[in-house]
GROMACS .gro file of C-alpha atoms in nm:
model
  325
    1MET     CA    1  -6.467   0.427   5.128
    2ASN     CA    2  -6.229   0.469   4.836
    3LYS     CA    3  -5.892   0.634   4.871
    4CYS     CA    4  -5.717   0.843   4.609
    5ASN     CA    5  -5.448   0.632   4.444
    6GLY     CA    6  -5.236   0.944   4.402
    7CYS     CA    7  -5.218   1.103   4.747
    8GLY     CA    8  -5.391   0.851   4.976
    9VAL     CA    9  -5.678   1.067   5.112
   10LEU     CA   10  -6.038   0.949   5.130
   11LEU     CA   11  -6.238   1.046   4.823
   12GLN     CA   12  -6.548   1.261   4.873
   13ASN     CA   13  -6.788   1.442   4.638
   14SER     CA   14  -6.957   1.681   4.879
   15PHE     CA   15  -6.705   1.960   4.947
   16PRO     CA   16  -6.524   2.094   4.637
   17THR     CA   17  -6.276   2.303   4.836
   18GLU     CA   18  -6.170   2.021   5.070
   19ILE     CA   19  -5.901   1.756   5.011
   20GLY     CA   20  -6.018   1.435   4.845
   21TYR     CA   21  -6.288   1.603   4.634
   22THR     CA   22  -6.392   1.440   4.307
   23ALA     CA   23  -6.708   1.478   4.103
   24ASP     CA   24  -6.709   1.102   4.040
   25ILE     CA   25  -6.678   0.909   4.366
   26HIS     CA   26  -6.586   0.591   4.174
   27THR     CA   27  -6.275   0.740   4.014
   28SER     CA   28  -5.923   0.652   4.129
   29LEU     CA   29  -5.787   1.008   4.168
   30CYS     CA   30  -5.907   1.314   4.355
   31GLU     CA   31  -5.944   1.631   4.150
   32ARG     CA   32  -5.626   1.780   4.300
   33CYS     CA   33  -5.413   1.483   4.192
   34PHE     CA   34  -5.582   1.462   3.852
   35ARG     CA   35  -5.507   1.826   3.771
   36LEU     CA   36  -5.155   1.801   3.908
   37LYS     CA   37  -5.082   1.487   3.706
   38HIS     CA   38  -5.235   1.599   3.374
   39TYR     CA   39  -5.201   1.979   3.381
   40GLY     CA   40  -4.923   2.050   3.630
   41GLU     CA   41  -5.161   2.256   3.843
   42TYR     CA   42  -5.060   2.256   4.208
   43ARG     CA   43  -5.307   2.329   4.487
   44SER     CA   44  -5.167   2.382   4.836
   45VAL     CA   45  -5.333   2.218   5.137
   46SER     CA   46  -5.391   2.323   5.497
   47LEU     CA   47  -5.221   2.016   5.649
   48THR     CA   48  -4.906   2.081   5.852
   49ASN     CA   49  -4.600   1.885   5.958
   50ASN     CA   50  -4.782   1.798   6.282
   51ASP     CA   51  -5.047   1.615   6.077
   52TYR     CA   52  -4.781   1.420   5.888
   53GLU     CA   53  -4.579   1.341   6.200
   54LYS     CA   54  -4.888   1.186   6.362
   55ILE     CA   55  -4.905   0.943   6.070
   56ILE     CA   56  -4.534   0.863   6.109
   57GLN     CA   57  -4.577   0.804   6.482
   58MET     CA   58  -4.832   0.531   6.408
   59ILE     CA   59  -4.567   0.314   6.240
   60PRO     CA   60  -4.506   0.005   6.462
   61LYS     CA   61  -4.171   0.034   6.639
   62ASP     CA   62  -4.030  -0.297   6.509
   63SER     CA   63  -4.116  -0.223   6.144
   64LEU     CA   64  -3.863  -0.194   5.866
   65VAL     CA   65  -3.846   0.167   5.743
   66LEU     CA   66  -3.714   0.270   5.404
   67TYR     CA   67  -3.586   0.616   5.487
   68VAL     CA   68  -3.544   0.814   5.164
   69THR     CA   69  -3.318   1.118   5.131
   70ASP     CA   70  -3.184   1.292   4.822
   71ILE     CA   71  -2.811   1.305   4.770
   72LEU     CA   72  -2.796   1.684   4.751
   73SER     CA   73  -2.949   1.774   5.088
   74LEU     CA   74  -2.926   1.445   5.285
   75ASP     CA   75  -3.215   1.539   5.517
   76LEU     CA   76  -3.221   1.300   5.813
   77ASP     CA   77  -3.418   1.505   6.065
   78PHE     CA   78  -3.647   1.217   6.165
   79ILE     CA   79  -3.423   0.914   6.120
   80SER     CA   80  -3.364   0.868   6.494
   81SER     CA   81  -3.739   0.796   6.535
   82PHE     CA   82  -3.696   0.445   6.394
   83LYS     CA   83  -3.515   0.132   6.512
   84LYS     CA   84  -3.467  -0.053   6.181
   85VAL     CA   85  -3.376   0.167   5.888
   86LEU     CA   86  -3.274   0.081   5.535
   87LEU     CA   87  -3.143   0.415   5.410
   88VAL     CA   88  -3.210   0.496   5.045
   89VAL     CA   89  -3.005   0.781   4.897
   90THR     CA   90  -3.179   0.896   4.578
   91LYS     CA   91  -3.090   1.106   4.272
   92ARG     CA   92  -2.747   0.944   4.224
   93ASP     CA   93  -2.755   1.063   3.863
   94ILE     CA   94  -2.719   1.432   3.956
   95MET     CA   95  -2.383   1.390   4.133
   96PRO     CA   96  -2.046   1.353   3.957
   97LYS     CA   97  -1.958   0.995   3.862
   98SER     CA   98  -1.626   1.034   4.045
   99LEU     CA   99  -1.817   1.012   4.375
  100LYS     CA  100  -1.810   0.649   4.483
  101ASP     CA  101  -2.124   0.484   4.621
  102GLU     CA  102  -1.921   0.301   4.885
  103LYS     CA  103  -1.799   0.635   5.021
  104ILE     CA  104  -2.161   0.745   5.073
  105ARG     CA  105  -2.252   0.410   5.225
  106SER     CA  106  -1.966   0.420   5.475
  107TYR     CA  107  -2.044   0.780   5.568
  108PHE     CA  108  -2.385   0.688   5.709
  109LEU     CA  109  -2.304   0.346   5.853
  110GLU     CA  110  -2.030   0.504   6.064
  111ARG     CA  111  -2.266   0.767   6.207
  112TYR     CA  112  -2.604   0.597   6.265
  113SER     CA  113  -2.640   0.277   6.466
  114ASN     CA  114  -3.003   0.218   6.358
  115ILE     CA  115  -2.916   0.196   5.986
  116LEU     CA  116  -2.908  -0.165   5.869
  117ASP     CA  117  -2.765  -0.077   5.529
  118VAL     CA  118  -2.745   0.200   5.269
  119VAL     CA  119  -2.842   0.175   4.902
  120VAL     CA  120  -2.762   0.458   4.661
  121VAL     CA  121  -3.010   0.470   4.372
  122SER     CA  122  -3.129   0.670   4.074
  123SER     CA  123  -3.498   0.606   4.020
  124ILE     CA  124  -3.518   0.768   3.679
  125LYS     CA  125  -3.213   0.571   3.559
  126ASN     CA  126  -3.333   0.250   3.730
  127TYR     CA  127  -2.991   0.237   3.893
  128GLN     CA  128  -2.951  -0.022   4.173
  129MET     CA  129  -3.326  -0.075   4.207
  130ASP     CA  130  -3.282  -0.454   4.195
  131LEU     CA  131  -3.027  -0.428   4.475
  132LEU     CA  132  -3.269  -0.222   4.684
  133TYR     CA  133  -3.548  -0.476   4.631
  134LYS     CA  134  -3.312  -0.756   4.734
  135GLN     CA  135  -3.210  -0.567   5.048
  136ILE     CA  136  -3.574  -0.517   5.145
  137LEU     CA  137  -3.630  -0.893   5.121
  138THR     CA  138  -3.332  -0.946   5.351
  139TYR     CA  139  -3.490  -0.750   5.636
  140VAL     CA  140  -3.867  -0.729   5.584
  141LYS     CA  141  -4.128  -0.948   5.757
  142ASP     CA  142  -4.447  -0.849   5.579
  143THR     CA  143  -4.473  -0.468   5.568
  144VAL     CA  144  -4.219  -0.195   5.494
  145TYR     CA  145  -4.284   0.176   5.545
  146LEU     CA  146  -4.155   0.444   5.307
  147VAL     CA  147  -4.054   0.764   5.488
  148GLY     CA  148  -3.875   1.080   5.379
  149ASN     CA  149  -3.887   1.454   5.345
  150THR     CA  150  -4.085   1.620   5.072
  151ASN     CA  151  -3.897   1.651   4.743
  152SER     CA  152  -3.662   1.367   4.842
  153GLY     CA  153  -3.753   1.155   4.538
  154LYS     CA  154  -3.970   0.922   4.745
  155SER     CA  155  -4.270   0.912   4.509
  156THR     CA  156  -4.053   0.873   4.199
  157LEU     CA  157  -3.876   0.583   4.368
  158LEU     CA  158  -4.208   0.418   4.452
  159ASN     CA  159  -4.344   0.454   4.100
  160GLN     CA  160  -4.030   0.290   3.960
  161PHE     CA  161  -4.080   0.010   4.211
  162ILE     CA  162  -4.441  -0.034   4.097
  163HIS     CA  163  -4.326  -0.044   3.735
  164ASN     CA  164  -4.048  -0.296   3.805
  165TYR     CA  165  -4.201  -0.529   4.062
  166GLY     CA  166  -4.571  -0.445   4.110
  167GLU     CA  167  -4.853  -0.687   4.044
  168GLY     CA  168  -5.089  -0.439   3.881
  169GLU     CA  169  -5.102  -0.108   3.698
  170GLY     CA  170  -5.115   0.239   3.847
  171GLU     CA  171  -4.890   0.497   4.005
  172ILE     CA  172  -4.897   0.757   4.280
  173THR     CA  173  -4.885   1.130   4.210
  174THR     CA  174  -4.539   1.284   4.187
  175SER     CA  175  -4.432   1.648   4.166
  176MET     CA  176  -4.159   1.887   4.280
  177TYR     CA  177  -4.409   2.052   4.517
  178PRO     CA  178  -4.439   1.988   4.892
  179SER     CA  179  -4.737   1.795   5.036
  180THR     CA  180  -4.818   1.588   4.727
  181THR     CA  181  -4.885   1.266   4.921
  182LEU     CA  182  -5.130   1.343   5.204
  183ASN     CA  183  -5.195   1.008   5.372
  184GLU     CA  184  -5.080   0.648   5.372
  185VAL     CA  185  -5.087   0.469   5.036
  186LYS     CA  186  -5.056   0.088   5.051
  187ILE     CA  187  -4.909  -0.100   4.754
  188LYS     CA  188  -4.894  -0.479   4.730
  189PHE     CA  189  -4.579  -0.641   4.596
  190PRO     CA  190  -4.527  -1.018   4.552
  191ASP     CA  191  -4.319  -1.049   4.871
  192PHE     CA  192  -4.439  -0.765   5.096
  193THR     CA  193  -4.670  -0.467   5.135
  194LEU     CA  194  -4.514  -0.122   5.101
  195VAL     CA  195  -4.681   0.169   5.280
  196ASP     CA  196  -4.600   0.514   5.142
  197THR     CA  197  -4.632   0.799   5.392
  198PRO     CA  198  -4.664   1.176   5.336
  199GLY     CA  199  -4.343   1.364   5.271
  200LEU     CA  200  -4.226   1.535   5.588
  201LEU     CA  201  -4.172   1.909   5.569
  202GLY     CA  202  -3.806   1.929   5.663
  203LYS     CA  203  -3.728   2.218   5.894
  204GLY     CA  204  -3.575   2.520   5.723
  205ASN     CA  205  -3.601   2.385   5.367
  206LEU     CA  206  -3.590   2.644   5.089
  207VAL     CA  207  -3.840   2.459   4.867
  208HIS     CA  208  -4.128   2.545   5.102
  209ILE     CA  209  -4.112   2.914   5.011
  210LEU     CA  210  -4.040   2.900   4.637
  211ASP     CA  211  -4.278   2.953   4.348
  212LYS     CA  212  -4.307   2.719   4.049
  213LYS     CA  213  -4.040   2.894   3.841
  214GLU     CA  214  -3.793   2.899   4.130
  215LEU     CA  215  -3.855   2.532   4.212
  216LYS     CA  216  -3.767   2.438   3.856
  217MET     CA  217  -3.447   2.641   3.884
  218VAL     CA  218  -3.320   2.481   4.207
  219THR     CA  219  -3.421   2.123   4.117
  220PRO     CA  220  -3.131   1.957   3.926
  221LYS     CA  221  -3.235   1.781   3.605
  222LYS     CA  222  -2.895   1.639   3.509
  223GLU     CA  223  -2.548   1.582   3.653
  224ILE     CA  224  -2.431   1.879   3.858
  225LYS     CA  225  -2.115   2.057   3.747
  226PRO     CA  226  -1.941   2.155   4.073
  227LYS     CA  227  -1.822   2.516   4.084
  228SER     CA  228  -1.475   2.542   4.239
  229CYS     CA  229  -1.372   2.884   4.374
  230GLN     CA  230  -1.006   2.962   4.455
  231VAL     CA  231  -1.004   3.252   4.700
  232GLU     CA  232  -0.786   3.454   4.936
  233GLY     CA  233  -0.886   3.701   5.205
  234LYS     CA  234  -1.240   3.839   5.212
  235GLY     CA  235  -1.513   3.822   4.950
  236SER     CA  236  -1.880   3.774   4.880
  237ILE     CA  237  -2.070   3.544   4.648
  238LEU     CA  238  -2.434   3.514   4.538
  239LEU     CA  239  -2.613   3.183   4.477
  240GLY     CA  240  -2.883   3.294   4.237
  241HIS     CA  241  -3.109   3.540   4.415
  242PHE     CA  242  -3.154   3.303   4.706
  243VAL     CA  243  -2.843   3.327   4.925
  244ARG     CA  244  -2.548   3.559   4.974
  245MET     CA  245  -2.231   3.424   5.136
  246ASP     CA  246  -1.961   3.650   5.278
  247TYR     CA  247  -1.637   3.469   5.355
  248GLU     CA  248  -1.298   3.533   5.510
  249CYS     CA  249  -1.037   3.277   5.414
  250LEU     CA  250  -0.763   3.217   5.670
  251GLY     CA  251  -0.488   3.191   5.410
  252ARG     CA  252  -0.531   3.095   5.046
  253SER     CA  253  -0.782   2.815   4.989
  254SER     CA  254  -1.097   2.712   4.803
  255PHE     CA  255  -1.453   2.593   4.830
  256VAL     CA  256  -1.671   2.392   4.591
  257ILE     CA  257  -2.040   2.463   4.530
  258TYR     CA  258  -2.285   2.181   4.455
  259ILE     CA  259  -2.616   2.324   4.333
  260SER     CA  260  -2.834   2.299   4.023
  261ASN     CA  261  -2.663   2.410   3.704
  262GLU     CA  262  -2.957   2.647   3.648
  263VAL     CA  263  -2.871   2.856   3.956
  264PRO     CA  264  -2.616   3.127   3.863
  265VAL     CA  265  -2.315   3.179   4.089
  266ARG     CA  266  -2.127   3.508   4.088
  267PHE     CA  267  -1.891   3.708   4.303
  268CYS     CA  268  -2.016   4.046   4.422
  269ASN     CA  269  -1.913   4.344   4.635
  270TYR     CA  270  -2.108   4.292   4.956
  271GLU     CA  271  -2.430   4.397   4.788
  272LYS     CA  272  -2.766   4.338   4.950
  273ASN     CA  273  -2.973   4.038   4.854
  274THR     CA  274  -3.326   4.174   4.809
  275TYR     CA  275  -3.494   3.840   4.739
  276ARG     CA  276  -3.672   3.833   5.074
  277GLU     CA  277  -3.615   3.975   5.417
  278ASN     CA  278  -3.293   3.800   5.515
  279LYS     CA  279  -3.139   3.683   5.838
  280MET     CA  280  -2.767   3.665   5.905
  281SER     CA  281  -2.600   3.345   6.029
  282LYS     CA  282  -2.230   3.312   6.113
  283TYR     CA  283  -2.018   2.995   6.093
  284PHE     CA  284  -1.659   2.887   6.131
  285VAL     CA  285  -1.581   2.595   5.901
  286ASP     CA  286  -1.264   2.393   5.863
  287ARG     CA  287  -1.131   2.169   5.591
  288GLY     CA  288  -1.357   1.868   5.527
  289LYS     CA  289  -1.679   2.043   5.630
  290ASP     CA  290  -1.989   2.128   5.428
  291ILE     CA  291  -2.247   2.398   5.476
  292VAL     CA  292  -2.581   2.260   5.359
  293ILE     CA  293  -2.866   2.486   5.248
  294PRO     CA  294  -3.162   2.244   5.243
  295GLY     CA  295  -3.347   2.253   4.914
  296LEU     CA  296  -3.064   2.429   4.732
  297GLY     CA  297  -2.743   2.228   4.779
  298PHE     CA  298  -2.417   2.246   4.973
  299ILE     CA  299  -2.073   2.406   4.979
  300LYS     CA  300  -1.764   2.197   5.055
  301PHE     CA  301  -1.475   2.382   5.217
  302MET     CA  302  -1.112   2.296   5.152
  303GLY     CA  303  -0.963   2.515   5.425
  304ARG     CA  304  -1.046   2.734   5.725
  305PHE     CA  305  -1.313   2.998   5.672
  306ASN     CA  306  -1.527   3.245   5.863
  307VAL     CA  307  -1.860   3.246   5.681
  308THR     CA  308  -2.165   3.469   5.704
  309LEU     CA  309  -2.480   3.357   5.524
  310TYR     CA  310  -2.773   3.583   5.439
  311LEU     CA  311  -3.070   3.350   5.406
  312PRO     CA  312  -3.446   3.386   5.374
  313CYS     CA  313  -3.581   3.391   5.729
  314GLU     CA  314  -3.752   3.053   5.689
  315VAL     CA  315  -3.433   2.869   5.584
  316GLU     CA  316  -3.189   2.695   5.821
  317ALA     CA  317  -2.837   2.608   5.701
  318LYS     CA  318  -2.642   2.321   5.861
  319VAL     CA  319  -2.275   2.230   5.901
  320ARG     CA  320  -2.177   1.864   5.856
  321ASP     CA  321  -1.878   1.642   5.781
  322SER     CA  322  -1.828   1.625   5.407
  323PHE     CA  323  -1.906   1.295   5.238
  324ILE     CA  324  -1.704   1.389   4.927
  325ALA     CA  325  -1.331   1.321   4.957
   0.00000   0.00000   0.00000
């Protein structure tokens, strides 16, 4: 039984509407991956997070796990499931150069006892990939598992690894869409076997409800230009047509917005956001805290604020300690 080199599912030529279908059973890609790779056509699947979590649960408990998260959202919903984690923070190229890698590294090592080390990388810039490979060799026995949320940069990272250190040709399918990898994909490297797993559907992530045009808008393609807002009293601000934030500043202060440069930011007069049916969530945030909107970005607060977010019903914002000084 052949597996698709792109998404990892078993190939079959009997059921055109099912995953793994290909007219030629001897090919290396299923039709879904072929059309996504060559024509940018995305076809959703019926698999759910429960299906993907079952695959993750099969990882042996003493295995080394490369847990991949992108620097904008830092999704770590499932990291406590593993004992030995080498954390890989991707997309370093989209954050300002003034942010120091050591600051990010210390942030996680101080908060998670199961993290062996942290490597900050940019796959498309080939930044610190040699360091990551060296760190894997430090901890791996024979197999390392690649785990992360969808849209975390996991597949792009793996393809750069294959290009740099692989023994043969080929690549897995990458895209900005959720559920691109559907099953385990095993890749042999000279010193170990790497097993790619399906991207987990992080809870409350905006990308799961966006169309193709919107995904392109919220996905940063180059270094983010932070938007600093000096405010006093009450106000309201729109992040594209995705989120409205009402705020009350306790004194005069500021906040800084880290999202794609393609998403417009503007102040408004408490107008309704008609993007989708919204829910209202209230927060009190103090200096040194971020509000993260998974799939969109985060807002760093420089003082004390009462904040009300109007979000699409499927999206869950989070408050965390800021990792940017």
